[in-house]
Amino acid sequence: MQSRMAREIERKFLVRDPRILDGRQGERIIQGYLAKESGSMSTRVRIRGDRAYLTLKSPKAGCSREEFEYVIPVVDAEAMIANHCAGRIVRKTRYLIDHGPHVFEIDVFEGRHAGVIVAEVELPHEHTALDLPDWLGDEVTDDNRYSNFVLATIVSGLAVAEH
Amino acid sequence: MQSRMAREIERKFLVRDPRILDGRQGERIIQGYLAKESGSMSTRVRIRGDRAYLTLKSPKAGCSREEFEYVIPVVDAEAMIANHCAGRIVRKTRYLIDHGPHVFEIDVFEGRHAGVIVAEVELPHEHTALDLPDWLGDEVTDDNRYSNFVLATIVSGLAVAEH
């Protein structure tokens, strides 16, 4: 039994210059959505490296949300992704980049989302000052098209990083 | 990390004669529904005695469904029931009654569902023969009004056991 209950404050940006990832080692992530009902918690299953997680996230209030996360057997996660996500699946590679006191998570999406590269940073408070590195592009915190759930279900008209 | 992945075959009945419960010790259960999207897995949180569980159930195919269950911290379950179930909550006391090779789970509902008493039995196969005890009433396996989720959201026109 492992868990994490957290209140997430996140800001999200496009990545203007993906050369920042050159030579770095990322971690493969595959995730799917088991249930997503408007106004309720979403239920996400994720395989990250050799571990699997079940994560419940509340709807956003501003840029914060409540989250519960549990480690589950990889074999369960594989069955859920294969049979119970109705194809709402995202594959990506995640890179971590330190910048001052913050860590940016850079997700490079694959498959039908190839070309989409998004950087996310968790902050202690909604108004924490953030010095933006020059490889970032536009902020998309409030642009739902870049939520992983929306990417898992639809993809259209997204900005694609220049290579 | 504890889990159970199971394929459930269940039959469900009303309880005609609740005196079968006289003198028996039951266990309090409170459960809520975090997400329920038509055609997808439901996400249920349950506190049973001093333990808590997160359970994912697939939609039914006949009288069978796939289920994944994980033990979670009680404090997480309490927060989920208080904040994230949109009032879709059921409280009941569960009794176990042996009958031949089978165990019937009898749920005595409380609050706005008071008077509803349902007996459920898990079977190894859909066509397993089942000798019905005389305290059972009508079978309601296919009557969605007696699903815990439907009880949690709506209640109307249900048969109530005579006391």
Tab-separated table of C-alpha atoms in Angstrom:
chain	number	residue	atom	x	y	z
A	1	MET	CA	0.000	0.000	0.000
A	2	GLN	CA	1.639	3.192	-1.154
A	3	SER	CA	-0.128	6.430	-1.688
A	4	ARG	CA	0.285	10.089	-2.234
A	5	MET	CA	-2.376	12.660	-1.614
A	6	ALA	CA	-1.317	15.987	-2.998
A	7	ARG	CA	-2.643	19.332	-3.995
A	8	GLU	CA	-1.056	20.077	-7.352
A	9	ILE	CA	-0.278	23.569	-8.608
A	10	GLU	CA	0.959	23.273	-12.162
A	11	ARG	CA	1.913	25.549	-15.023
A	12	LYS	CA	2.282	24.207	-18.522
A	13	PHE	CA	4.194	25.533	-21.535
A	14	LEU	CA	5.031	24.528	-25.059
A	15	VAL	CA	8.695	23.799	-25.763
A	16	ARG	CA	10.041	26.261	-28.334
A	17	ASP	CA	13.459	24.670	-28.677
A	18	PRO	CA	13.529	20.869	-28.252
A	19	ARG	CA	17.345	20.820	-28.649
A	20	ILE	CA	17.345	21.248	-24.869
A	21	LEU	CA	16.630	17.488	-24.786
A	22	ASP	CA	19.665	16.484	-26.883
A	23	GLY	CA	21.735	13.830	-25.123
A	24	ARG	CA	19.350	13.468	-22.189
A	25	GLN	CA	17.874	10.213	-20.976
A	26	GLY	CA	14.072	10.058	-20.730
A	27	GLU	CA	11.647	7.554	-19.255
A	28	ARG	CA	8.900	5.851	-21.282
A	29	ILE	CA	5.359	6.428	-20.050
A	30	ILE	CA	2.178	4.830	-21.301
A	31	GLN	CA	-1.056	5.900	-19.724
A	32	GLY	CA	-4.764	5.458	-20.262
A	33	TYR	CA	-8.012	6.800	-18.890
A	34	LEU	CA	-10.386	4.307	-17.277
A	35	ALA	CA	-13.118	6.737	-16.361
A	36	LYS	CA	-13.663	10.413	-16.918
A	37	GLU	CA	-16.974	11.914	-16.038
A	38	SER	CA	-17.551	15.637	-16.331
A	39	GLY	CA	-17.088	17.338	-12.965
A	40	SER	CA	-15.806	14.180	-11.220
A	41	MET	CA	-12.382	12.694	-10.550
A	42	SER	CA	-10.604	11.121	-13.485
A	43	THR	CA	-9.137	7.634	-13.073
A	44	ARG	CA	-5.821	7.195	-14.843
A	45	VAL	CA	-3.580	4.140	-15.139
A	46	ARG	CA	0.104	4.698	-15.941
A	47	ILE	CA	3.093	2.456	-16.584
A	48	ARG	CA	6.325	4.370	-16.017
A	49	GLY	CA	9.524	2.422	-16.490
A	50	ASP	CA	8.967	-0.836	-14.552
A	51	ARG	CA	6.322	0.471	-12.158
A	52	ALA	CA	2.599	1.113	-12.508
A	53	TYR	CA	0.304	3.608	-10.829
A	54	LEU	CA	-3.381	4.269	-10.459
A	55	THR	CA	-4.082	7.982	-10.091
A	56	LEU	CA	-7.268	9.837	-9.235
A	57	LYS	CA	-7.365	13.543	-10.016
A	58	SER	CA	-10.098	15.983	-9.129
A	59	PRO	CA	-11.276	18.581	-11.642
A	60	LYS	CA	-9.109	21.708	-11.656
A	61	ALA	CA	-9.936	24.658	-9.433
A	62	GLY	CA	-7.848	27.474	-10.943
A	63	CYS	CA	-4.501	25.749	-11.617
A	64	SER	CA	-4.746	23.467	-8.580
A	65	ARG	CA	-6.326	20.031	-8.139
A	66	GLU	CA	-6.387	17.197	-5.605
A	67	GLU	CA	-4.633	13.963	-6.462
A	68	PHE	CA	-4.412	10.446	-4.995
A	69	GLU	CA	-1.880	7.997	-6.367
A	70	TYR	CA	-1.270	4.290	-5.664
A	71	VAL	CA	1.302	1.807	-6.866
A	72	ILE	CA	-0.395	-1.187	-8.507
A	73	PRO	CA	0.926	-4.373	-10.129
A	74	VAL	CA	2.196	-3.810	-13.688
A	75	VAL	CA	0.158	-6.816	-14.867
A	76	ASP	CA	-3.043	-5.100	-13.687
A	77	ALA	CA	-2.068	-1.875	-15.451
A	78	GLU	CA	-1.350	-3.757	-18.678
A	79	ALA	CA	-4.793	-5.412	-18.562
A	80	MET	CA	-6.501	-2.081	-17.869
A	81	ILE	CA	-4.724	-0.326	-20.750
A	82	ALA	CA	-5.435	-3.210	-23.126
A	83	ASN	CA	-9.106	-3.699	-22.223
A	84	HIS	CA	-10.631	-0.827	-20.301
A	85	CYS	CA	-9.440	2.519	-21.640
A	86	ALA	CA	-11.563	2.606	-24.807
A	87	GLY	CA	-8.436	3.592	-26.755
A	88	ARG	CA	-7.882	6.738	-24.640
A	89	ILE	CA	-4.162	6.125	-24.430
A	90	VAL	CA	-1.113	8.369	-24.570
A	91	ARG	CA	2.505	7.288	-25.096
A	92	LYS	CA	5.329	9.668	-24.365
A	93	THR	CA	8.868	9.993	-23.083
A	94	ARG	CA	9.450	12.186	-20.061
A	95	TYR	CA	12.614	14.204	-19.405
A	96	LEU	CA	13.407	16.153	-16.228
A	97	ILE	CA	15.255	19.459	-16.487
A	98	ASP	CA	16.362	21.477	-13.470
A	99	HIS	CA	16.012	25.226	-13.761
A	100	GLY	CA	16.853	27.241	-10.657
A	101	PRO	CA	14.809	25.843	-7.766
A	102	HIS	CA	12.307	24.193	-10.120
A	103	VAL	CA	12.143	20.954	-12.096
A	104	PHE	CA	10.484	21.009	-15.489
A	105	GLU	CA	8.937	17.763	-16.737
A	106	ILE	CA	9.170	17.680	-20.522
A	107	ASP	CA	6.803	15.238	-22.244
A	108	VAL	CA	7.591	14.262	-25.818
A	109	PHE	CA	4.460	12.644	-27.192
A	110	GLU	CA	4.477	9.767	-29.679
A	111	GLY	CA	2.221	8.075	-32.201
A	112	ARG	CA	-0.711	10.223	-33.322
A	113	HIS	CA	0.546	12.984	-30.994
A	114	ALA	CA	4.077	13.012	-32.453
A	115	GLY	CA	5.506	16.544	-32.524
A	116	VAL	CA	3.700	17.701	-29.402
A	117	ILE	CA	6.228	18.631	-26.675
A	118	VAL	CA	4.957	20.085	-23.427
A	119	ALA	CA	6.835	21.288	-20.318
A	120	GLU	CA	5.141	21.229	-16.926
A	121	VAL	CA	6.335	22.586	-13.611
A	122	GLU	CA	4.814	22.003	-10.154
A	123	LEU	CA	4.814	25.007	-7.868
A	124	PRO	CA	4.199	25.308	-4.130
A	125	HIS	CA	1.714	28.177	-4.555
A	126	GLU	CA	-0.372	29.611	-7.360
A	127	HIS	CA	1.587	32.865	-7.284
A	128	THR	CA	5.106	31.471	-6.929
A	129	ALA	CA	7.471	33.538	-9.098
A	130	LEU	CA	8.870	31.540	-12.003
A	131	ASP	CA	11.911	32.512	-14.045
A	132	LEU	CA	11.168	31.124	-17.516
A	133	PRO	CA	14.017	29.415	-19.375
A	134	ASP	CA	14.471	30.613	-22.969
A	135	TRP	CA	13.695	27.212	-24.499
A	136	LEU	CA	10.047	27.535	-23.400
A	137	GLY	CA	7.344	28.753	-25.755
A	138	ASP	CA	3.788	29.896	-25.039
A	139	GLU	CA	2.113	29.114	-21.750
A	140	VAL	CA	-0.789	26.646	-22.188
A	141	THR	CA	-1.813	26.125	-18.548
A	142	ASP	CA	-5.404	27.035	-19.380
A	143	ASP	CA	-5.463	25.493	-22.837
A	144	ASN	CA	-7.370	22.246	-22.371
A	145	ARG	CA	-6.204	20.934	-25.730
A	146	TYR	CA	-2.891	20.098	-24.073
A	147	SER	CA	-4.354	18.119	-21.186
A	148	ASN	CA	-3.263	14.503	-21.439
A	149	PHE	CA	-6.885	13.417	-21.290
A	150	VAL	CA	-7.870	15.600	-24.239
A	151	LEU	CA	-4.800	14.419	-26.143
A	152	ALA	CA	-5.857	10.840	-25.394
A	153	THR	CA	-9.277	11.416	-26.927
A	154	ILE	CA	-8.873	14.036	-29.645
A	155	VAL	CA	-6.023	15.689	-31.468
A	156	SER	CA	-6.402	18.682	-33.761
A	157	GLY	CA	-4.795	22.046	-34.385
A	158	LEU	CA	-1.967	21.632	-31.868
A	159	ALA	CA	1.265	23.580	-32.040
A	160	VAL	CA	4.116	21.290	-33.008
A	161	ALA	CA	7.684	22.057	-31.932
A	162	GLU	CA	10.143	22.826	-34.736
A	163	HIS	CA	12.898	20.236	-35.085
B	1	MET	CA	0.528	-2.884	-2.661
B	2	GLN	CA	-2.324	-5.362	-2.498
B	3	SER	CA	-4.612	-6.197	-5.318
B	4	ARG	CA	-7.222	-8.556	-6.532
B	5	MET	CA	-8.120	-9.030	-10.141
B	6	ALA	CA	-11.198	-11.142	-10.465
B	7	ARG	CA	-13.899	-12.088	-12.865
B	8	GLU	CA	-17.107	-11.883	-10.869
B	9	ILE	CA	-20.182	-14.008	-11.532
B	10	GLU	CA	-22.934	-12.814	-9.254
B	11	ARG	CA	-26.612	-13.480	-8.694
B	12	LYS	CA	-28.673	-11.111	-6.629
B	13	PHE	CA	-31.953	-11.603	-4.764
B	14	LEU	CA	-34.274	-9.718	-2.471
B	15	VAL	CA	-34.525	-11.033	1.084
B	16	ARG	CA	-38.105	-12.172	1.791
B	17	ASP	CA	-37.561	-12.936	5.473
B	18	PRO	CA	-35.000	-10.692	7.216
B	19	ARG	CA	-35.405	-12.676	10.487
B	20	ILE	CA	-32.569	-14.812	9.085
B	21	LEU	CA	-30.317	-11.980	10.315
B	22	ASP	CA	-31.532	-12.056	13.941
B	23	GLY	CA	-28.624	-12.380	16.381
B	24	ARG	CA	-25.955	-12.175	13.651
B	25	GLN	CA	-23.037	-9.757	13.649
B	26	GLY	CA	-22.635	-7.593	10.558
B	27	GLU	CA	-19.913	-5.266	9.311
B	28	ARG	CA	-20.509	-1.581	8.532
B	29	ILE	CA	-19.720	-0.501	4.988
B	30	ILE	CA	-19.728	3.009	3.578
B	31	GLN	CA	-18.966	3.423	-0.091
B	32	GLY	CA	-19.054	6.113	-2.708
B	33	TYR	CA	-18.620	6.453	-6.458
B	34	LEU	CA	-15.788	8.682	-7.693
B	35	ALA	CA	-16.390	8.243	-11.386
B	36	LYS	CA	-18.972	6.431	-13.425
B	37	GLU	CA	-19.025	6.939	-17.124
B	38	SER	CA	-21.409	4.986	-19.316
B	39	GLY	CA	-19.651	1.964	-20.843
B	40	SER	CA	-16.446	2.432	-18.824
B	41	MET	CA	-15.126	1.093	-15.519
B	42	SER	CA	-16.663	2.518	-12.373
B	43	THR	CA	-14.321	3.738	-9.631
B	44	ARG	CA	-15.610	2.966	-6.140
B	45	VAL	CA	-14.142	3.804	-2.750
B	46	ARG	CA	-15.223	1.685	0.238
B	47	ILE	CA	-14.522	1.727	3.965
B	48	ARG	CA	-15.267	-1.671	5.484
B	49	GLY	CA	-14.607	-2.006	9.195
B	50	ASP	CA	-11.149	-0.481	9.693
B	51	ARG	CA	-9.866	-0.961	6.151
B	52	ALA	CA	-10.421	0.933	2.933
B	53	TYR	CA	-10.439	-0.181	-0.682
B	54	LEU	CA	-10.412	1.339	-4.132
B	55	THR	CA	-12.248	-0.854	-6.633
B	56	LEU	CA	-12.529	-0.634	-10.395
B	57	LYS	CA	-15.322	-2.625	-12.023
B	58	SER	CA	-15.926	-3.075	-15.712
B	59	PRO	CA	-19.442	-2.889	-17.149
B	60	LYS	CA	-21.319	-6.193	-16.891
B	61	ALA	CA	-21.196	-8.718	-19.703
B	62	GLY	CA	-24.099	-11.049	-18.859
B	63	CYS	CA	-23.768	-11.525	-15.093
B	64	SER	CA	-19.961	-11.365	-15.149
B	65	ARG	CA	-17.576	-8.396	-14.906
B	66	GLU	CA	-13.879	-7.730	-14.409
B	67	GLU	CA	-12.745	-6.204	-11.138
B	68	PHE	CA	-9.518	-4.751	-9.720
B	69	GLU	CA	-9.287	-3.949	-6.025
B	70	TYR	CA	-6.578	-2.217	-3.961
B	71	VAL	CA	-6.192	-1.506	-0.263
B	72	ILE	CA	-5.742	2.246	0.327
B	73	PRO	CA	-5.256	4.357	3.471
B	74	VAL	CA	-8.521	4.970	5.353
B	75	VAL	CA	-7.687	8.694	5.534
B	76	ASP	CA	-7.619	8.844	1.720
B	77	ALA	CA	-10.960	7.030	1.510
B	78	GLU	CA	-12.520	9.409	4.023
B	79	ALA	CA	-11.369	12.428	1.993
B	80	MET	CA	-12.675	10.906	-1.245
B	81	ILE	CA	-16.094	10.114	0.262
B	82	ALA	CA	-16.337	13.574	1.843
B	83	ASN	CA	-15.220	15.590	-1.193
B	84	HIS	CA	-15.271	13.658	-4.431
B	85	CYS	CA	-18.340	11.425	-4.666
B	86	ALA	CA	-20.928	14.135	-5.424
B	87	GLY	CA	-23.161	12.622	-2.735
B	88	ARG	CA	-23.258	9.223	-4.480
B	89	ILE	CA	-22.837	7.344	-1.231
B	90	VAL	CA	-24.330	4.170	0.206
B	91	ARG	CA	-24.248	3.037	3.842
B	92	LYS	CA	-25.113	-0.517	4.751
B	93	THR	CA	-24.357	-3.401	7.076
B	94	ARG	CA	-23.179	-6.646	5.532
B	95	TYR	CA	-23.917	-10.111	6.930
B	96	LEU	CA	-22.470	-13.382	5.620
B	97	ILE	CA	-24.658	-16.488	5.616
B	98	ASP	CA	-23.407	-19.923	4.579
B	99	HIS	CA	-25.808	-22.034	2.565
B	100	GLY	CA	-24.472	-25.351	1.296
B	101	PRO	CA	-21.235	-24.659	-0.617
B	102	HIS	CA	-22.121	-20.991	-1.112
B	103	VAL	CA	-21.849	-17.812	0.959
B	104	PHE	CA	-24.604	-15.233	0.649
B	105	GLU	CA	-23.692	-11.605	1.355
B	106	ILE	CA	-26.731	-9.846	2.788
B	107	ASP	CA	-26.653	-6.042	2.586
B	108	VAL	CA	-29.022	-4.124	4.838
B	109	PHE	CA	-29.116	-0.570	3.505
B	110	GLU	CA	-29.482	2.492	5.714
B	111	GLY	CA	-30.504	6.133	5.509
B	112	ARG	CA	-32.568	6.967	2.455
B	113	HIS	CA	-32.302	3.315	1.359
B	114	ALA	CA	-33.597	1.950	4.690
B	115	GLY	CA	-35.748	-1.150	4.165
B	116	VAL	CA	-33.809	-2.374	1.145
B	117	ILE	CA	-32.194	-5.759	1.867
B	118	VAL	CA	-30.366	-7.575	-0.899
B	119	ALA	CA	-28.605	-10.955	-0.952
B	120	GLU	CA	-25.750	-11.588	-3.366
B	121	VAL	CA	-23.858	-14.774	-4.110
B	122	GLU	CA	-20.664	-15.197	-6.149
B	123	LEU	CA	-20.532	-18.271	-8.343
B	124	PRO	CA	-17.646	-19.933	-10.170
B	125	HIS	CA	-19.587	-20.166	-13.447
B	126	GLU	CA	-22.643	-18.524	-14.941
B	127	HIS	CA	-24.539	-21.819	-14.968
B	128	THR	CA	-23.528	-23.136	-11.536
B	129	ALA	CA	-26.589	-24.803	-9.916
B	130	LEU	CA	-27.792	-22.889	-6.888
B	131	ASP	CA	-30.138	-24.287	-4.227
B	132	LEU	CA	-32.123	-21.256	-3.071
B	133	PRO	CA	-32.744	-20.870	0.677
B	134	ASP	CA	-36.383	-20.196	1.595
B	135	TRP	CA	-35.635	-16.756	3.102
B	136	LEU	CA	-34.810	-15.405	-0.378
B	137	GLY	CA	-37.352	-13.470	-2.419
B	138	ASP	CA	-37.337	-12.531	-6.104
B	139	GLU	CA	-34.145	-12.634	-8.131
B	140	VAL	CA	-32.995	-9.128	-9.168
B	141	THR	CA	-29.703	-9.985	-10.904
B	142	ASP	CA	-30.815	-8.103	-14.007
B	143	ASP	CA	-32.740	-5.354	-12.213
B	144	ASN	CA	-30.404	-2.363	-12.328
B	145	ARG	CA	-32.427	-0.540	-9.674
B	146	TYR	CA	-30.690	-2.719	-7.094
B	147	SER	CA	-27.146	-1.978	-8.231
B	148	ASN	CA	-25.288	-0.110	-5.515
B	149	PHE	CA	-24.440	2.619	-7.984
B	150	VAL	CA	-28.074	3.194	-8.916
B	151	LEU	CA	-29.021	3.123	-5.225
B	152	ALA	CA	-26.308	5.702	-4.590
B	153	THR	CA	-27.773	8.054	-7.179
B	154	ILE	CA	-31.526	7.432	-7.272
B	155	VAL	CA	-34.047	5.554	-5.167
B	156	SER	CA	-37.618	4.928	-6.241
B	157	GLY	CA	-40.128	2.100	-6.369
B	158	LEU	CA	-37.926	-0.481	-4.637
B	159	ALA	CA	-39.301	-3.542	-2.879
B	160	VAL	CA	-38.827	-3.217	0.873
B	161	ALA	CA	-38.518	-6.293	3.086
B	162	GLU	CA	-41.277	-6.867	5.666
B	163	HIS	CA	-40.091	-6.614	9.259
